[in-house]
mmCIF file with all atom_site columns, C-alpha atoms in Angstrom:
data_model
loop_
_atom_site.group_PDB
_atom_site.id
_atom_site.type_symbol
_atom_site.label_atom_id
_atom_site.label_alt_id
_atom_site.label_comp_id
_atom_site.label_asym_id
_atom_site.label_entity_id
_atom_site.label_seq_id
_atom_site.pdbx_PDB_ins_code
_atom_site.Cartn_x
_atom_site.Cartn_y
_atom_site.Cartn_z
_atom_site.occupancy
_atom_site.B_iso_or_equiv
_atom_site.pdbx_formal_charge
_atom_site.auth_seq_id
_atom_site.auth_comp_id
_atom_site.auth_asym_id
_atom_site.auth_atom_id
_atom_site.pdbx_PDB_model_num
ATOM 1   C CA . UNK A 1 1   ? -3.383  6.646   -5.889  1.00 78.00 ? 1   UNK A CA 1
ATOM 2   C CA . UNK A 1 2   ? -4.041  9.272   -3.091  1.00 81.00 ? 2   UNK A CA 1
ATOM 3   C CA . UNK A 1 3   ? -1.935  9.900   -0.272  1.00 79.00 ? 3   UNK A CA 1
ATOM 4   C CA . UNK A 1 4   ? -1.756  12.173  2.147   1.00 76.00 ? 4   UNK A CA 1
ATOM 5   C CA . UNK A 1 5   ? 0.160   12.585  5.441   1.00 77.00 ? 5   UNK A CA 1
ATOM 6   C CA . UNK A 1 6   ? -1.678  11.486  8.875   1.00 77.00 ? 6   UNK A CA 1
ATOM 7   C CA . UNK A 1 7   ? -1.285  13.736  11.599  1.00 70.00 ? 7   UNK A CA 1
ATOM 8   C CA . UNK A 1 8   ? -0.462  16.754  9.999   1.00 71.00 ? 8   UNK A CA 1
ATOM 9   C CA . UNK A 1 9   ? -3.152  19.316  10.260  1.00 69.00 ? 9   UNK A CA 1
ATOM 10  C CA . UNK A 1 10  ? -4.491  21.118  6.880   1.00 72.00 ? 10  UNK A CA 1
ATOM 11  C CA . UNK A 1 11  ? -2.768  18.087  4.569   1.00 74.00 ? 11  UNK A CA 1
ATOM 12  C CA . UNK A 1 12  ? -4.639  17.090  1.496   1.00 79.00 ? 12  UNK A CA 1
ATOM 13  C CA . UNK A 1 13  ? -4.567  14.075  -0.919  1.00 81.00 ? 13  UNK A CA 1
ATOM 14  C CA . UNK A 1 14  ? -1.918  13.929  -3.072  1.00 83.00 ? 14  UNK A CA 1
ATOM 15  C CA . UNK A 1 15  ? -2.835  12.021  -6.443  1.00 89.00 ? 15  UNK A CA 1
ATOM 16  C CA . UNK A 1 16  ? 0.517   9.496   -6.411  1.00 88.00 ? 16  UNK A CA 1
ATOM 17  C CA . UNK A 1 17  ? 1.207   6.868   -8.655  1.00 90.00 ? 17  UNK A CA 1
ATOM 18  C CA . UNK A 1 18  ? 2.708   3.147   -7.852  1.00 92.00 ? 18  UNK A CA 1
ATOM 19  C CA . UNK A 1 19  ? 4.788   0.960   -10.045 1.00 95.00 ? 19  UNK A CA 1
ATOM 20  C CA . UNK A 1 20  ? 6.285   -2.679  -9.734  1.00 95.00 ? 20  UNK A CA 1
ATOM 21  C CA . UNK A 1 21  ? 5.321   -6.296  -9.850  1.00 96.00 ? 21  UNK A CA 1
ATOM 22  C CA . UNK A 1 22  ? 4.611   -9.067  -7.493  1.00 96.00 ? 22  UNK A CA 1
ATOM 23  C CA . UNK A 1 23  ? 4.331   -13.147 -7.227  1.00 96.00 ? 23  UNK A CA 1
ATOM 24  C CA . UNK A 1 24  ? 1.109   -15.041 -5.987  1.00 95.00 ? 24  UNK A CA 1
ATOM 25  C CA . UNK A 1 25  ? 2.400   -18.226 -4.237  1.00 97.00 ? 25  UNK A CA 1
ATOM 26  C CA . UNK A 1 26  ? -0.140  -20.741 -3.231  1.00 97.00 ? 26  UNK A CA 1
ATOM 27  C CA . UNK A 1 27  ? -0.320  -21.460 0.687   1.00 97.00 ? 27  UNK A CA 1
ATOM 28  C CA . UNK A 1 28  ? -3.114  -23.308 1.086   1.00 95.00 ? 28  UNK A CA 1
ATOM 29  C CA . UNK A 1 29  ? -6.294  -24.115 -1.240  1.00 95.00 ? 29  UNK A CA 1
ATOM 30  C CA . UNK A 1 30  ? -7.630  -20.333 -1.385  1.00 97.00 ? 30  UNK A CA 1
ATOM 31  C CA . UNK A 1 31  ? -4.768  -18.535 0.332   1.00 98.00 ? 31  UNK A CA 1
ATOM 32  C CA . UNK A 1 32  ? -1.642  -16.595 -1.175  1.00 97.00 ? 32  UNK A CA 1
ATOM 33  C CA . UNK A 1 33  ? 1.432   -14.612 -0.624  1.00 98.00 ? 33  UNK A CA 1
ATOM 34  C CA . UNK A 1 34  ? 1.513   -12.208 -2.529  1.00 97.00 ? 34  UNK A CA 1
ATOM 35  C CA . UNK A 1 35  ? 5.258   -10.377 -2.295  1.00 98.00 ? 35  UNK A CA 1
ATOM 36  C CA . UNK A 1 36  ? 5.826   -7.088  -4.236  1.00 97.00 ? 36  UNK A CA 1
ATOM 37  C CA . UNK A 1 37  ? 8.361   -4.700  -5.261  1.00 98.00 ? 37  UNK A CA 1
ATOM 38  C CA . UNK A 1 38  ? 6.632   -1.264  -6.037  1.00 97.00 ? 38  UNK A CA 1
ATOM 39  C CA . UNK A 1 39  ? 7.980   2.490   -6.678  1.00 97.00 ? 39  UNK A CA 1
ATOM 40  C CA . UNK A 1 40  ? 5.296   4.935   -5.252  1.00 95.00 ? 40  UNK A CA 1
ATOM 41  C CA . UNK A 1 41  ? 5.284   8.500   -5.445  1.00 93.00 ? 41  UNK A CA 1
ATOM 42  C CA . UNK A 1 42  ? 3.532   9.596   -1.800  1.00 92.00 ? 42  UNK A CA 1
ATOM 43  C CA . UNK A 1 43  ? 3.506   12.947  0.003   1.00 86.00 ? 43  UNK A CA 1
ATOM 44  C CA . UNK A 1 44  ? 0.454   15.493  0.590   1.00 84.00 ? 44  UNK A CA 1
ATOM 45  C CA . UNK A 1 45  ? -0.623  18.910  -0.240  1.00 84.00 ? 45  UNK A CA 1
ATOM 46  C CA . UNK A 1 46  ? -0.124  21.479  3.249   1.00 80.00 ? 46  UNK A CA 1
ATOM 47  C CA . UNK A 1 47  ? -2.432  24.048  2.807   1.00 79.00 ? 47  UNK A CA 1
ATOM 48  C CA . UNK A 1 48  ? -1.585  26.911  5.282   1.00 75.00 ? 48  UNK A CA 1
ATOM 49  C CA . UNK A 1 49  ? -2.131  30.570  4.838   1.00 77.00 ? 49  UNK A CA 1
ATOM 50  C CA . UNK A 1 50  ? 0.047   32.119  2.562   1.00 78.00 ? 50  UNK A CA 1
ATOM 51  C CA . UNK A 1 51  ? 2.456   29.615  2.922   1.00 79.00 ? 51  UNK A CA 1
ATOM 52  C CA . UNK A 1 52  ? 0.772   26.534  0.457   1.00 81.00 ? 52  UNK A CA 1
ATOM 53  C CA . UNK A 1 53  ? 3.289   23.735  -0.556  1.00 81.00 ? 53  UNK A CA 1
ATOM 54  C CA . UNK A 1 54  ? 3.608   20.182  -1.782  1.00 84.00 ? 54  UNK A CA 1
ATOM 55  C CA . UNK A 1 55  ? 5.331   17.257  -0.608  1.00 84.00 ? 55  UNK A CA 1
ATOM 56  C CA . UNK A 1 56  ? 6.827   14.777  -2.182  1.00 88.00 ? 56  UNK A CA 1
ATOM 57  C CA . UNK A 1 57  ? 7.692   11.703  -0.996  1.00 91.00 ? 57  UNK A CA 1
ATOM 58  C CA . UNK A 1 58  ? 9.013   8.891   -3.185  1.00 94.00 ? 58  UNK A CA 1
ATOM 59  C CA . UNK A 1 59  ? 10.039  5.332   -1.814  1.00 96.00 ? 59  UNK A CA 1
ATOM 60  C CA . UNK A 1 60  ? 10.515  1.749   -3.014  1.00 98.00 ? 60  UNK A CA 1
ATOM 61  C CA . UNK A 1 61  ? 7.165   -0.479  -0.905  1.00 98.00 ? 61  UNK A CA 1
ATOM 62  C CA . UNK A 1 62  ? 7.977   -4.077  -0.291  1.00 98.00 ? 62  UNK A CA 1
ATOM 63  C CA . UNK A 1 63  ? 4.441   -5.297  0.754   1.00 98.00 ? 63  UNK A CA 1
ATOM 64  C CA . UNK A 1 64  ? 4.067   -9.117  1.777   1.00 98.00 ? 64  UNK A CA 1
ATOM 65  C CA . UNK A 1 65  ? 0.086   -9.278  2.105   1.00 98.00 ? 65  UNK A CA 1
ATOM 66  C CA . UNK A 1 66  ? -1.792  -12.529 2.651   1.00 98.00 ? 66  UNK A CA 1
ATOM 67  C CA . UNK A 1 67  ? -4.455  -12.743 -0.421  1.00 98.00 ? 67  UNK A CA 1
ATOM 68  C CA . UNK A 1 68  ? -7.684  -15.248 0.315   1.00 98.00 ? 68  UNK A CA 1
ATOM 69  C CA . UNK A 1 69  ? -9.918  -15.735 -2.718  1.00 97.00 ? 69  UNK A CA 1
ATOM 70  C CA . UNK A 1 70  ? -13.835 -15.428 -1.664  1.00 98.00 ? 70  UNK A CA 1
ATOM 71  C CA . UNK A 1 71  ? -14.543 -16.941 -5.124  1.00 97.00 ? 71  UNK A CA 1
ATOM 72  C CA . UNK A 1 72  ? -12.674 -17.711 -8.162  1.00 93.00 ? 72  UNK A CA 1
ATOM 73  C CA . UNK A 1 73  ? -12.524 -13.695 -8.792  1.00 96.00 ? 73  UNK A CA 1
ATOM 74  C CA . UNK A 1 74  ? -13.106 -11.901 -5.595  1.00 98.00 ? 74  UNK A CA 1
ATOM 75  C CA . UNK A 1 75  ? -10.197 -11.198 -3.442  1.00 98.00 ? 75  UNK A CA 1
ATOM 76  C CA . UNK A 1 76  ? -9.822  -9.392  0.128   1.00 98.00 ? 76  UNK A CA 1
ATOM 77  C CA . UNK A 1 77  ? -6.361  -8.852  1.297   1.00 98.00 ? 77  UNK A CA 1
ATOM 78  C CA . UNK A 1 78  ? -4.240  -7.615  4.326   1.00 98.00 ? 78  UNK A CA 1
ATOM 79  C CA . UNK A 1 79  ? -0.096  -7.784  5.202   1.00 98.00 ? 79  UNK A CA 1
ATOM 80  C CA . UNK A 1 80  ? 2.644   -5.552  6.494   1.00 98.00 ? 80  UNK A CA 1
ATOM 81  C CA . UNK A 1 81  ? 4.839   -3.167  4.189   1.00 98.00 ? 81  UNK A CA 1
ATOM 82  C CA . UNK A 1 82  ? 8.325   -1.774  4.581   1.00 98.00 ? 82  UNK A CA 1
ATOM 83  C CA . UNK A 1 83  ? 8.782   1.158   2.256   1.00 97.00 ? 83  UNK A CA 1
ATOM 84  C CA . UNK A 1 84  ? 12.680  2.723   1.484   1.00 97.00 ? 84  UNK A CA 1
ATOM 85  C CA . UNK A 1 85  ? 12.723  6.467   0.763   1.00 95.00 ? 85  UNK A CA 1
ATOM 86  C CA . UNK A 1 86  ? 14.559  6.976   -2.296  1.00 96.00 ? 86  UNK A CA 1
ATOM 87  C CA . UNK A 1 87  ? 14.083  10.786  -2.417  1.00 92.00 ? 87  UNK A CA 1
ATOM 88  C CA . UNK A 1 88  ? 11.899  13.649  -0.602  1.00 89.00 ? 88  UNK A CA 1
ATOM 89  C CA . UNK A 1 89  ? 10.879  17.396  -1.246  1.00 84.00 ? 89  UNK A CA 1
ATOM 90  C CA . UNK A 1 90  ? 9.948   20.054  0.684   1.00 71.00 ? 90  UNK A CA 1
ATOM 91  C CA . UNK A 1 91  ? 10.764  18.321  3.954   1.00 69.00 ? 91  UNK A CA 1
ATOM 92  C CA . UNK A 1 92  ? 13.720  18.112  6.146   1.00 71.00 ? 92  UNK A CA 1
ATOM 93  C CA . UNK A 1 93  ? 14.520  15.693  8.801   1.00 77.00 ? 93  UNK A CA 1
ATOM 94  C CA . UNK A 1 94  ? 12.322  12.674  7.205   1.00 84.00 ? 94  UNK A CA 1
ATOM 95  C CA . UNK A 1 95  ? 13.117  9.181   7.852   1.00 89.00 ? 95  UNK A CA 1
ATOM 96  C CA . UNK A 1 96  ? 14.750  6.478   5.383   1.00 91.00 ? 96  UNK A CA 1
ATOM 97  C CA . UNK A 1 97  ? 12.411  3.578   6.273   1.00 95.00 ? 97  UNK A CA 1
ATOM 98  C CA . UNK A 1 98  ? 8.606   3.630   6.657   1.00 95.00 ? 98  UNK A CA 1
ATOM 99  C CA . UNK A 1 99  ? 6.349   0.881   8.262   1.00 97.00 ? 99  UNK A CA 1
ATOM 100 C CA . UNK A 1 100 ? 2.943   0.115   7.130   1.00 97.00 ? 100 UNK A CA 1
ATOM 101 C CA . UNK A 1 101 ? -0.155  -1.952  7.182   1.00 98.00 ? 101 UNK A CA 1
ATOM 102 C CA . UNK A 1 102 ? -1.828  -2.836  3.793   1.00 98.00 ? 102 UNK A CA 1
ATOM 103 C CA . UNK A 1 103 ? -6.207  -3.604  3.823   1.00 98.00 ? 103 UNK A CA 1
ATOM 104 C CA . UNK A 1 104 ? -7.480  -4.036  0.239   1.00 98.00 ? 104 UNK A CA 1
ATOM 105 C CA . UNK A 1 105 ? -9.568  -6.363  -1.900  1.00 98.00 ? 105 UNK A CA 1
ATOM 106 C CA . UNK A 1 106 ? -9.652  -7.198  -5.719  1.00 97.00 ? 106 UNK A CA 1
ATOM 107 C CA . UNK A 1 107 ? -11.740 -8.664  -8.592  1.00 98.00 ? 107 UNK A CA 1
ATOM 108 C CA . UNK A 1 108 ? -10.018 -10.712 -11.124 1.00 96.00 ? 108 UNK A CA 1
ATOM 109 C CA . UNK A 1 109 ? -11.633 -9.534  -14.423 1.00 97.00 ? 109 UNK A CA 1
ATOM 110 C CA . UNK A 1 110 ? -10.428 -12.240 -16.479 1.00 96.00 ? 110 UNK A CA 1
ATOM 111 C CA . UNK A 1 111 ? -7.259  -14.963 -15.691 1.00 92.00 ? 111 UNK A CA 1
ATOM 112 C CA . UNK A 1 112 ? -4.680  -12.469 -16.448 1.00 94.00 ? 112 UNK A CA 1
ATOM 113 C CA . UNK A 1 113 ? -6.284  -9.301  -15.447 1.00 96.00 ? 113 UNK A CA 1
ATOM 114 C CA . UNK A 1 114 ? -7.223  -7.858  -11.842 1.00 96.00 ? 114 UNK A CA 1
ATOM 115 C CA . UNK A 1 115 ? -8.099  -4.478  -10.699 1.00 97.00 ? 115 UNK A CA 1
ATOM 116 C CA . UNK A 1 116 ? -8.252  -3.910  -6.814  1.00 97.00 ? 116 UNK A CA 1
ATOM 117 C CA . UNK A 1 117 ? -8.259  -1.155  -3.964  1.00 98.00 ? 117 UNK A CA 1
ATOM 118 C CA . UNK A 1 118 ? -5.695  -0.936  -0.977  1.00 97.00 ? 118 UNK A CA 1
ATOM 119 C CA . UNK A 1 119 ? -5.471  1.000   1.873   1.00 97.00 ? 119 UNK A CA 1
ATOM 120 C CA . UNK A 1 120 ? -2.132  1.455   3.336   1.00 96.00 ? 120 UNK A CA 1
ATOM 121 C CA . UNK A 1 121 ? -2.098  2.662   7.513   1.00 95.00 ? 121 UNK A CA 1
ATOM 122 C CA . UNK A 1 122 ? 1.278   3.996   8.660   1.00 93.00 ? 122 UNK A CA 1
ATOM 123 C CA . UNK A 1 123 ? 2.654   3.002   11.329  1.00 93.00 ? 123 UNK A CA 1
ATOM 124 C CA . UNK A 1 124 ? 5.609   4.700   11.573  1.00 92.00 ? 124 UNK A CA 1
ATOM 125 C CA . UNK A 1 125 ? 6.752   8.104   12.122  1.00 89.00 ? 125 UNK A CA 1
ATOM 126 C CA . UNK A 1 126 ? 8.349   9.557   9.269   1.00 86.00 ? 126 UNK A CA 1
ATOM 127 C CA . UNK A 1 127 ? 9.739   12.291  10.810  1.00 79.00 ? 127 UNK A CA 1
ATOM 128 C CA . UNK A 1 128 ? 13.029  11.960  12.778  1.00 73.00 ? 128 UNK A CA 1
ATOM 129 C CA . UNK A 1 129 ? 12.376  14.754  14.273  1.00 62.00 ? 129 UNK A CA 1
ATOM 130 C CA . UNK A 1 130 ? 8.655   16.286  15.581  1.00 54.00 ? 130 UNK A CA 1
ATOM 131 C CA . UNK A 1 131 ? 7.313   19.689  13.767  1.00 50.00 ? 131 UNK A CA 1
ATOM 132 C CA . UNK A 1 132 ? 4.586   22.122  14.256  1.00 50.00 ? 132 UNK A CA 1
ATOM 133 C CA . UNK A 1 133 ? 3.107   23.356  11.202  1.00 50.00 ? 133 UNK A CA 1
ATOM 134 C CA . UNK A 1 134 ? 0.348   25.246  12.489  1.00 50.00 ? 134 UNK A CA 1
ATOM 135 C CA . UNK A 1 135 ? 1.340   29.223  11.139  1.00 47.00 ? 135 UNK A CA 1
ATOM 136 C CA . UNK A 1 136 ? 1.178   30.826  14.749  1.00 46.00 ? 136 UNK A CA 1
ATOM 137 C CA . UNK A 1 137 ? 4.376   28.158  15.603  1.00 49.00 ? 137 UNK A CA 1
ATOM 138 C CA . UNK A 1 138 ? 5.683   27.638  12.285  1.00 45.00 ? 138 UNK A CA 1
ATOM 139 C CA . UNK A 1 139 ? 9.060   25.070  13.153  1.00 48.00 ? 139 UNK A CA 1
ATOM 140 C CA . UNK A 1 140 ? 8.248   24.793  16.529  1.00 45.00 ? 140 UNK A CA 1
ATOM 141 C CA . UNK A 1 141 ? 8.674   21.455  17.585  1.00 47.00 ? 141 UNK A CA 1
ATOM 142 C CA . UNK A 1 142 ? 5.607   19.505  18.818  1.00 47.00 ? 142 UNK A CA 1
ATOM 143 C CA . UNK A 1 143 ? 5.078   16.100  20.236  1.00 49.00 ? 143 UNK A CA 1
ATOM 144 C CA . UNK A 1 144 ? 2.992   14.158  17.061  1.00 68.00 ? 144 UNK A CA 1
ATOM 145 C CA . UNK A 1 145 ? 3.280   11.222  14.735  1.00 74.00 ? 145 UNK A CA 1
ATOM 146 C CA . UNK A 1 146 ? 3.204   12.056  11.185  1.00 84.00 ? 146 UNK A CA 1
ATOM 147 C CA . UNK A 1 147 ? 2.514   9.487   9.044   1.00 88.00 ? 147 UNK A CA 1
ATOM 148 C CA . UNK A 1 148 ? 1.812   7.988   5.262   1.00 90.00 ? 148 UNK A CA 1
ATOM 149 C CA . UNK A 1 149 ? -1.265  6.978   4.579   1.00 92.00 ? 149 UNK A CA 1
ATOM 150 C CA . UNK A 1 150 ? -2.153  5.873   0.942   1.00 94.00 ? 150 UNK A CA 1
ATOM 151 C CA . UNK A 1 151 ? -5.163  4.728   -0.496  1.00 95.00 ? 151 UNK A CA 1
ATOM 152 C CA . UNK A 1 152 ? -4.045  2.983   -4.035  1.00 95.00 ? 152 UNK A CA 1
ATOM 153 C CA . UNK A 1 153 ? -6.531  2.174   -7.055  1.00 96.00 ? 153 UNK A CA 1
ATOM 154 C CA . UNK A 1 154 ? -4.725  -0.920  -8.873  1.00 95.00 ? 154 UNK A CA 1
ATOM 155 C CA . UNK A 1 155 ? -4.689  -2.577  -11.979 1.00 96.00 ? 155 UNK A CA 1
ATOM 156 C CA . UNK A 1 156 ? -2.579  -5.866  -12.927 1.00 95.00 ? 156 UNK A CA 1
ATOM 157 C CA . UNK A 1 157 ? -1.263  -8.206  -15.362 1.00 94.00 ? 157 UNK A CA 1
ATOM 158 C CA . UNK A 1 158 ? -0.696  -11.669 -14.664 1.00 90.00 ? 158 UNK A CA 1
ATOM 159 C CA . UNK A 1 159 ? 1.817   -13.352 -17.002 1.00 88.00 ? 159 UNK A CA 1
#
């Protein structure tokens, strides 16, 4: 997984990791729910002059995505997320609950085993407060969104 923070000039990916399970509930024919419960470990790297740092950013994601199969094995996917933070570093002020919007598609390699790719959008501010990083105004508050954005490699299990 690679995340990085929207918004905020000089931040680089962040390799992250997700963790959880989900159910696939049959709508309609070729259409599913697919509810999860994941632990993901988000942030970015802020690259600034002599003052380089890494943050963390870890949260429980509750995605609800609507998954249409294309063919027996081909997937494409899309659905809101709330994520919970559960614990931050390097930051101050961050909020507790983070909105997102989840774009992905997956190939079913065999019944019971799926790999995939996701893109998560935020879509909330996860800032309470509005910072500006740049090193001439370093604290200075500025009027921007800062947001997570995560782009997630996946593999699954299906019992």
């Amino acid at each position: 997984m690679f995340a990085t923070i929207g918004g905020a000039d000089r931040a680089n990916a962040l390799v992250g990791f997700q963790v959880g399970g989900f159910a696939e509930i049959n709508i309609w024919k070729k259409l599913f729910i697919q509810p999860e419960l994941l632990y993901s470990a988000q942030g970015a790297k802020i690259d600034y002059p002599g003052n380089n740092f890494t943050v963390n950013l870890d949260y429980i994601n509750v995605p609800v995505v609507a998954k249409y199969y294309i063919t027996d094995a081909f997937t494409v996917e899309a659905g809101p997320q709330i994520g919970f933070l559960v614990s931050s570093k390097n930051i101050e002020d961050e909020k507790t609950v983070d909105l997102g919007f989840n774009l992905g598609a997956g190939y079913n390699v065999t019944k019971n085993f799926s790999v995939g790719i996701r893109y998560t959008i935020g879509l909330s501010n996860i800032y309470d407060a509005y910072y500006d990083y740049e090193e001439d105004n370093f604290g200075d508050y500025l009027d921007s969104r800062r947001t997570n954005n995560v782009l997630a490699l996946t593999a699954a299990y299906k019992f």
